[in-house]
Short mmCIF file of C-alpha atoms in Angstrom, two decimals:
data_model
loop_
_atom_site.label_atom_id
_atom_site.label_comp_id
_atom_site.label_asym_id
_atom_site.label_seq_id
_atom_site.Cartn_x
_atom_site.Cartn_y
_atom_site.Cartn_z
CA UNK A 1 -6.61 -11.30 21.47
CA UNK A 2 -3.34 -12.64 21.46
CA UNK A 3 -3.58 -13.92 18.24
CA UNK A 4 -4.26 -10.15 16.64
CA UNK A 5 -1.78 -8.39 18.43
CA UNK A 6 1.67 -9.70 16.37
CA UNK A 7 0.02 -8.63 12.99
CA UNK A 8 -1.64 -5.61 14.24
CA UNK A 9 1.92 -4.23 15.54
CA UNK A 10 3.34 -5.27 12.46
CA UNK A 11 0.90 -3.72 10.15
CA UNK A 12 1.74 -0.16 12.04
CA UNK A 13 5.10 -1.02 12.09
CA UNK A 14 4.88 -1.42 8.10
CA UNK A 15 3.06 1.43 7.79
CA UNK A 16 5.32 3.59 9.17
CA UNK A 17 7.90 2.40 7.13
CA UNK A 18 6.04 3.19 4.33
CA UNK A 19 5.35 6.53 5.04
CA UNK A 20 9.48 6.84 4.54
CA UNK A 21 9.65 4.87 1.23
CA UNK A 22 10.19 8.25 -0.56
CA UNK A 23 13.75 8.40 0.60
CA UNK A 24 15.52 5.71 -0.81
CA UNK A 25 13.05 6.05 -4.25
CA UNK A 26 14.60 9.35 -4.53
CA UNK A 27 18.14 8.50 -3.54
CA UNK A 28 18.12 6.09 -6.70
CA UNK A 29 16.57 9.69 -8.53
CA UNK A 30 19.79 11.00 -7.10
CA UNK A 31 21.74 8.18 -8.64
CA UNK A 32 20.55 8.48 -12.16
CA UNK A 33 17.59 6.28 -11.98
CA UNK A 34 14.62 8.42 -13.07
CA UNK A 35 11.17 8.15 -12.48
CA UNK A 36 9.69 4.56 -13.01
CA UNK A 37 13.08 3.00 -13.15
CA UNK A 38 14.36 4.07 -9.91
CA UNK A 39 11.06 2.24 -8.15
CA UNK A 40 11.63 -1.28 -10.34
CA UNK A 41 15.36 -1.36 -9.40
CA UNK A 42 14.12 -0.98 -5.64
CA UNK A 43 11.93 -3.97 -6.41
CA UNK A 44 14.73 -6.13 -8.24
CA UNK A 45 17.04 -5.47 -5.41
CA UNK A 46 14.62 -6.96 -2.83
CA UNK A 47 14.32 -10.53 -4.79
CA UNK A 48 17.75 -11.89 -3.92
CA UNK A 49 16.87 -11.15 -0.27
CA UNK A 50 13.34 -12.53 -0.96
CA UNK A 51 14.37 -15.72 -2.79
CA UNK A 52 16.12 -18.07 -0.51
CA UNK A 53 12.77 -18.24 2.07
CA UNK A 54 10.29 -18.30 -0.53
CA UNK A 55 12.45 -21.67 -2.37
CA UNK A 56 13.31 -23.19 0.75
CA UNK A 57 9.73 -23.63 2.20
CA UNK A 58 8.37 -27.47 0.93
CA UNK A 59 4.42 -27.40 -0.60
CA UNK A 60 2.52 -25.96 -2.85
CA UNK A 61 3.06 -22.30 -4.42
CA UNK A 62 0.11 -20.05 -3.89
CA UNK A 63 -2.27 -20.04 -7.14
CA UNK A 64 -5.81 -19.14 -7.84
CA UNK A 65 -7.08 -16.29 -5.77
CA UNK A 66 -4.20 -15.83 -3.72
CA UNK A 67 -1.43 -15.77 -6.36
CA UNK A 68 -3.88 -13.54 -7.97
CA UNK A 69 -4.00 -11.46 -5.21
CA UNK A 70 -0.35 -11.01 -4.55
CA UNK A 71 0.09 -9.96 -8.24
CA UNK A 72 -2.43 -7.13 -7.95
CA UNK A 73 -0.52 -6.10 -4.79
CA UNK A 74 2.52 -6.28 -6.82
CA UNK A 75 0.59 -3.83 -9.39
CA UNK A 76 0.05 -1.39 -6.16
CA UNK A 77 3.75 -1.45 -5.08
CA UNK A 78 4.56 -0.27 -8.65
CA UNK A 79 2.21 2.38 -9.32
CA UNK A 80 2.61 3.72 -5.78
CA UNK A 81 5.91 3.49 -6.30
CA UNK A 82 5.71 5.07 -9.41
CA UNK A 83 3.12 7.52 -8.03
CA UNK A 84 6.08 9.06 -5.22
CA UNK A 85 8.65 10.14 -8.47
CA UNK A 86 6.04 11.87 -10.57
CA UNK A 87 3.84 13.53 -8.14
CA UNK A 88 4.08 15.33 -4.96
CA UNK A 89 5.18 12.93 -1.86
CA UNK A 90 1.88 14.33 0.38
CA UNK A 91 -0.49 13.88 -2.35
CA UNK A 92 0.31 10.38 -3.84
CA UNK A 93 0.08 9.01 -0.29
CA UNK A 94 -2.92 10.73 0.77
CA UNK A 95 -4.80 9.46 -2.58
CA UNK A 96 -3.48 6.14 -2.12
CA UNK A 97 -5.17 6.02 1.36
CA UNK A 98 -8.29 6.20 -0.17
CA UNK A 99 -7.68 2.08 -0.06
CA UNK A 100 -9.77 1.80 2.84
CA UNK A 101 -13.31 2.83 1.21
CA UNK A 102 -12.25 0.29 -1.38
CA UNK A 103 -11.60 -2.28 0.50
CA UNK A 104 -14.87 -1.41 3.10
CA UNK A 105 -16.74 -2.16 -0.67
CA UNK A 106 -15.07 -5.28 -1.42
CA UNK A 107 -15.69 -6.64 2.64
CA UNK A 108 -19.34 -5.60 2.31
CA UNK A 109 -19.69 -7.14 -1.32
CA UNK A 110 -17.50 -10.30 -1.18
CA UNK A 111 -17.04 -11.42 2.71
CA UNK A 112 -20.79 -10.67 3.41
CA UNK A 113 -19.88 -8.00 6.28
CA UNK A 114 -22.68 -6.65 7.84
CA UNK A 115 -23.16 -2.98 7.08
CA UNK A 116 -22.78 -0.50 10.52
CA UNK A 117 -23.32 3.11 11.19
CA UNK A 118 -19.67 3.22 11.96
CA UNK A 119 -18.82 2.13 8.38
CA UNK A 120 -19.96 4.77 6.38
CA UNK A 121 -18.88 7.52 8.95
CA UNK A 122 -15.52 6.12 8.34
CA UNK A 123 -15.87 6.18 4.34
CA UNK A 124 -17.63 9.66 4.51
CA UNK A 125 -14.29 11.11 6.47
CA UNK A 126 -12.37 9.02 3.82
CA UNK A 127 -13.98 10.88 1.02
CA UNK A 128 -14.26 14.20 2.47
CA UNK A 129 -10.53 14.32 3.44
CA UNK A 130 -10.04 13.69 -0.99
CA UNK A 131 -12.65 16.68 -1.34
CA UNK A 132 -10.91 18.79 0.63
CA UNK A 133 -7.29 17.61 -0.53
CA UNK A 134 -8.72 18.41 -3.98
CA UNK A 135 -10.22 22.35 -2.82
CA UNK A 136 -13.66 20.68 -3.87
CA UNK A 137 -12.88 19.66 -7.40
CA UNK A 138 -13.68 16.56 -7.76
CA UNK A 139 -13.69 16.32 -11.34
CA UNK A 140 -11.70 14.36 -13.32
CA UNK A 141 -9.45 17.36 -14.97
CA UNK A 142 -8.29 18.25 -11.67
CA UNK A 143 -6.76 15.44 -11.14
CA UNK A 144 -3.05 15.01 -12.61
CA UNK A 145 -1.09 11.64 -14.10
CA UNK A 146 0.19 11.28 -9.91
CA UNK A 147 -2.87 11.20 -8.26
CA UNK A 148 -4.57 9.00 -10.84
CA UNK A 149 -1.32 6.49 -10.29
CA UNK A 150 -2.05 6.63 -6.47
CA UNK A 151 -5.76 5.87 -6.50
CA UNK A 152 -4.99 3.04 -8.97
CA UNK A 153 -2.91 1.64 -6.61
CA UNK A 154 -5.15 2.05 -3.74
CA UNK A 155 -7.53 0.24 -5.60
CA UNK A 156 -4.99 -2.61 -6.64
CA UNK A 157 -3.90 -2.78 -2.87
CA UNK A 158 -7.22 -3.32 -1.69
CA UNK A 159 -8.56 -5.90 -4.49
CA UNK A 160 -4.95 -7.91 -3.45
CA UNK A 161 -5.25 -8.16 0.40
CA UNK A 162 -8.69 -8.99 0.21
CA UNK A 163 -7.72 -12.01 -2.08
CA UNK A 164 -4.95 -13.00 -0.19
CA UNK A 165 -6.92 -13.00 3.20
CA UNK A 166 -7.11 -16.09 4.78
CA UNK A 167 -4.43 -17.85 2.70
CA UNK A 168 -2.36 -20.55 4.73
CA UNK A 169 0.33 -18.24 6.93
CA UNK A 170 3.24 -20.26 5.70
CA UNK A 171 2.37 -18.86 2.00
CA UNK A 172 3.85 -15.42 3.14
CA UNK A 173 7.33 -15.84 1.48
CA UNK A 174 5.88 -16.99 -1.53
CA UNK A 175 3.27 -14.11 -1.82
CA UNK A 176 5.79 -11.46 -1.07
CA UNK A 177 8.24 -13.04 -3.17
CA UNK A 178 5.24 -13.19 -6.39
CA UNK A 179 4.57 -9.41 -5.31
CA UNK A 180 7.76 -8.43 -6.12
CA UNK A 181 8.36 -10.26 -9.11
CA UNK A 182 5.59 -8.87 -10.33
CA UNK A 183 6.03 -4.92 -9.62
CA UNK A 184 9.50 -5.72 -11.19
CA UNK A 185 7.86 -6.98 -14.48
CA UNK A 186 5.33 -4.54 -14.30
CA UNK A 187 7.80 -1.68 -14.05
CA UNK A 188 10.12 -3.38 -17.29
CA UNK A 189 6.87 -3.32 -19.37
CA UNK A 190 5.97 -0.02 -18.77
CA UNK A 191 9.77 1.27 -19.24
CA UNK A 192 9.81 -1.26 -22.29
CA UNK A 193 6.95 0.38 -23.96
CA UNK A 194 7.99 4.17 -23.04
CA UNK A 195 11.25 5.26 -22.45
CA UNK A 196 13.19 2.57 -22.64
CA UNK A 197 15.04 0.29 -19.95
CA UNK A 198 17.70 2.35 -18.65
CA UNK A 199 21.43 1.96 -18.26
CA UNK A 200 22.65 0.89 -14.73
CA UNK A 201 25.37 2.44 -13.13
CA UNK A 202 27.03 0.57 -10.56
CA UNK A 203 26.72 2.74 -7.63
CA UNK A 204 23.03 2.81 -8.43
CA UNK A 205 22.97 -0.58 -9.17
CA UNK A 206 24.73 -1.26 -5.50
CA UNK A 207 22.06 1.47 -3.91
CA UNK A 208 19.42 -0.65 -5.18
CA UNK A 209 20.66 -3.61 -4.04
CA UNK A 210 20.92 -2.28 -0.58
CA UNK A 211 17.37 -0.70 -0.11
CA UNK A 212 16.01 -3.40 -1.78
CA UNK A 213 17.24 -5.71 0.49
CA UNK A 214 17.13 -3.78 4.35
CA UNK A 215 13.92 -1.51 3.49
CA UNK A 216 11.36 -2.89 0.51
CA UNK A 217 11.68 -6.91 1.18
CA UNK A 218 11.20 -6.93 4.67
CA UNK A 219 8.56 -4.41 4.82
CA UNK A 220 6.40 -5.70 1.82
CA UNK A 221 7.18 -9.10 3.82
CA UNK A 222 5.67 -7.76 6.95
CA UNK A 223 2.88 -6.26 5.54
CA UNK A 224 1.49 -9.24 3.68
CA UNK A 225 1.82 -11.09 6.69
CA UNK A 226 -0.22 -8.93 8.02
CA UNK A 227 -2.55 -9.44 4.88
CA UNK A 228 -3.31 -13.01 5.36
CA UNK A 229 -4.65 -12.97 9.25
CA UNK A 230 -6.04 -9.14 9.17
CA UNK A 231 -9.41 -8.08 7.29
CA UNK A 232 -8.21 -5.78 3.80
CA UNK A 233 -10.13 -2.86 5.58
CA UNK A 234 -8.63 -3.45 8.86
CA UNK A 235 -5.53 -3.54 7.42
CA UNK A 236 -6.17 -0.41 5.00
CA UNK A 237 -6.93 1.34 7.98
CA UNK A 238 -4.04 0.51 9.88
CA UNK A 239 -1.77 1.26 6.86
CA UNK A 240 -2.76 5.09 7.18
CA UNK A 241 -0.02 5.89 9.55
CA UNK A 242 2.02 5.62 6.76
CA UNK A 243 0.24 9.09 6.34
CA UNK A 244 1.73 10.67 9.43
CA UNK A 245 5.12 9.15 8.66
CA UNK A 246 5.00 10.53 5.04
CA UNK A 247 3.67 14.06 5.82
CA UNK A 248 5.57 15.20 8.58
CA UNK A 249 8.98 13.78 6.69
CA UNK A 250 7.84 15.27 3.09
CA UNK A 251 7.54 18.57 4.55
CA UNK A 252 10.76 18.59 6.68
CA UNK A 253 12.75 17.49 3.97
CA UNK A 254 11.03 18.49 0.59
CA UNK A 255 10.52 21.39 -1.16
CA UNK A 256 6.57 20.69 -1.65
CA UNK A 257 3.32 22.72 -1.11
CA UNK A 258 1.58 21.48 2.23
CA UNK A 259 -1.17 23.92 3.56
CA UNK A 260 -4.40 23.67 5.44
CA UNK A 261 -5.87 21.89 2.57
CA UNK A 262 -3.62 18.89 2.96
CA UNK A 263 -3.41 19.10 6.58
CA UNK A 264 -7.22 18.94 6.91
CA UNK A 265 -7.33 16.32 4.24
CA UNK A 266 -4.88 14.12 6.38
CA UNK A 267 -6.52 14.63 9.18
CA UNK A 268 -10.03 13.59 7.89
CA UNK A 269 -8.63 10.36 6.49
CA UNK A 270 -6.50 9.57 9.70
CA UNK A 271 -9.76 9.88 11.52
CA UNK A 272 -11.81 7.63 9.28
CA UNK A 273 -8.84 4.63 10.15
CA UNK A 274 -9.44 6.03 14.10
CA UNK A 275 -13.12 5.50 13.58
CA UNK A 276 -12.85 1.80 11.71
CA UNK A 277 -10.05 0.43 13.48
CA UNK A 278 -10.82 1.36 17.06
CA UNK A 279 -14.34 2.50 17.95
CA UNK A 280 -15.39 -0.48 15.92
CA UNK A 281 -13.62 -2.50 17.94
CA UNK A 282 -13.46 -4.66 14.80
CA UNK A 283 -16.10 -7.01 16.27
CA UNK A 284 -17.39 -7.07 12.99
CA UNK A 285 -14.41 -8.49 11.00
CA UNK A 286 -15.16 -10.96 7.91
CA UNK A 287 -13.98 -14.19 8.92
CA UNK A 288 -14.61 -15.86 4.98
CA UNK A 289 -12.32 -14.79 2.33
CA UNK A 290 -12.85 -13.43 -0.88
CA UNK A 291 -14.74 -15.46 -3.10
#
């Protein structure tokens, strides 16, 4: 309908987007801001830009499951985030788009979604696109610090979305702005308790700024508008062309292994959104939130 269209286009629109969030993360690498710091910068940048919507609107701020829910997003923007600087580009975004099975679990557990055969095809080519990614280890040693990061952030995004579904539309500022703030203080109490906050330098300082304000504020903003009218597995789903984005600009650009493994891998998990998203025809979508 009519109604689905605007946040449907917008979720792709985020997604792809997404997929190129590696660029500006390691421009601020570039810059002097290493690692964990270089992603929370990103984040403080985007407040100023994020601020004067979110204060202007008149009501209540969100609280109770939906402030809760935009926090554990903010968790997911920090880890993935984090994820991109300590692990291989391909790999954190291809375990972070394990989201969707997550967030299939949390529909069929919490929104009473009734279970179809189309379902579990989609979290079967989910999971076998992580067995193959992985050469078919799938225990826990084989998986580094980055890919951990990433499915803890897959998880985070999906527990978020589905908490934030069905919040008033007009809370979008507020959520996006509560994100934010909180994958900025996230990202100081890691570097608090590790390596330290880092000095500043103003060009990074200024680089920041700038990607924080045209690239991770208005796409964070679009995507949890997208949150609050689309399903968290619907919107999982349609967050996986951050995948092709992501791939085919890691590999022009990087210096990173990317072989049949991967390829296959992608693939598999591209397919599962394919199968979810469109054959499902979504004619099953929760229309309760959370609880």
């Amino acid at each position: 309908t009519g109604t689905r269209i605007l946040p449907l286009l917008l979720g792709l629109f985020a997604a792809v987007l997404w997929g190129l969030w590696w660029l500006p993360v390691r421009g601020l690498e570039a810059a002097g801001l290493t690692g964990l710091a270089a992603v929370t910068a990103m984040c403080l940048g985007a407040l100023p830009a994020l601020a004067p919507a979110a204060l202007r609107r008149g009501g209540d701020w969100p609280r109770g499951r939906s402030g809760a829910g935009a926090l554990f997003m903010g968790v997911a923007v920090i880890l993935y985030g984090y994820g991109l600087t300590v692990n291989e580009v391909v790999r954190t975004i291809l375990f972070f788009y394990l989201a969707p099975a997550w967030s299939i679990a949390i529909e069929l557990l919490f929104f009473g979604r009734r279970w179809y055969w189309r379902s579990g095809l989609a979290l079967v080519l989910s999971l076998s696109g992580l067995v193959v990614i992985q050469r078919g280890e799938i225990g826990l040693a084989a998986f580094g610090l980055g890919d951990l990061v990433a499915l803890g952030a897959g998880l985070a995004w999906s527990i978020g979305s589905a908490m934030v579904f069905s919040a008033p539309s007009g809370t979008a500022s507020r959520l996006t702005l509560i994100a934010t703030a909180s994958a900025f203080a996230g990202g100081v109490a890691v570097l608090s308790l590790t390596d330290g906050l880092p000095e500043i330098s103003g060009r990074a300082a200024g680089l920041a700024l700038l990607w924080g304000t045209i690239f991770t504020a208005p796409v964070l903003l679009a995507t949890i508008w997208g949150a609050l009218r689309l399903g968290p597995a619907t919107l999982s789903f349609l967050l996986t062309a951050e995948i092709v984005t992501g791939v085919i600009s890691s590999a022009l650009l990087l210096d990173e292994p990317f072989g049949l493994p991967e390829a296959l891998g992608a693939a598999l998990i591209v397919l599962g959104g394919i199968v979810e998203v469109l054959l499902a025809g979504r004619a099953h979508l929760p229309d309760r939130p959370f609880r």
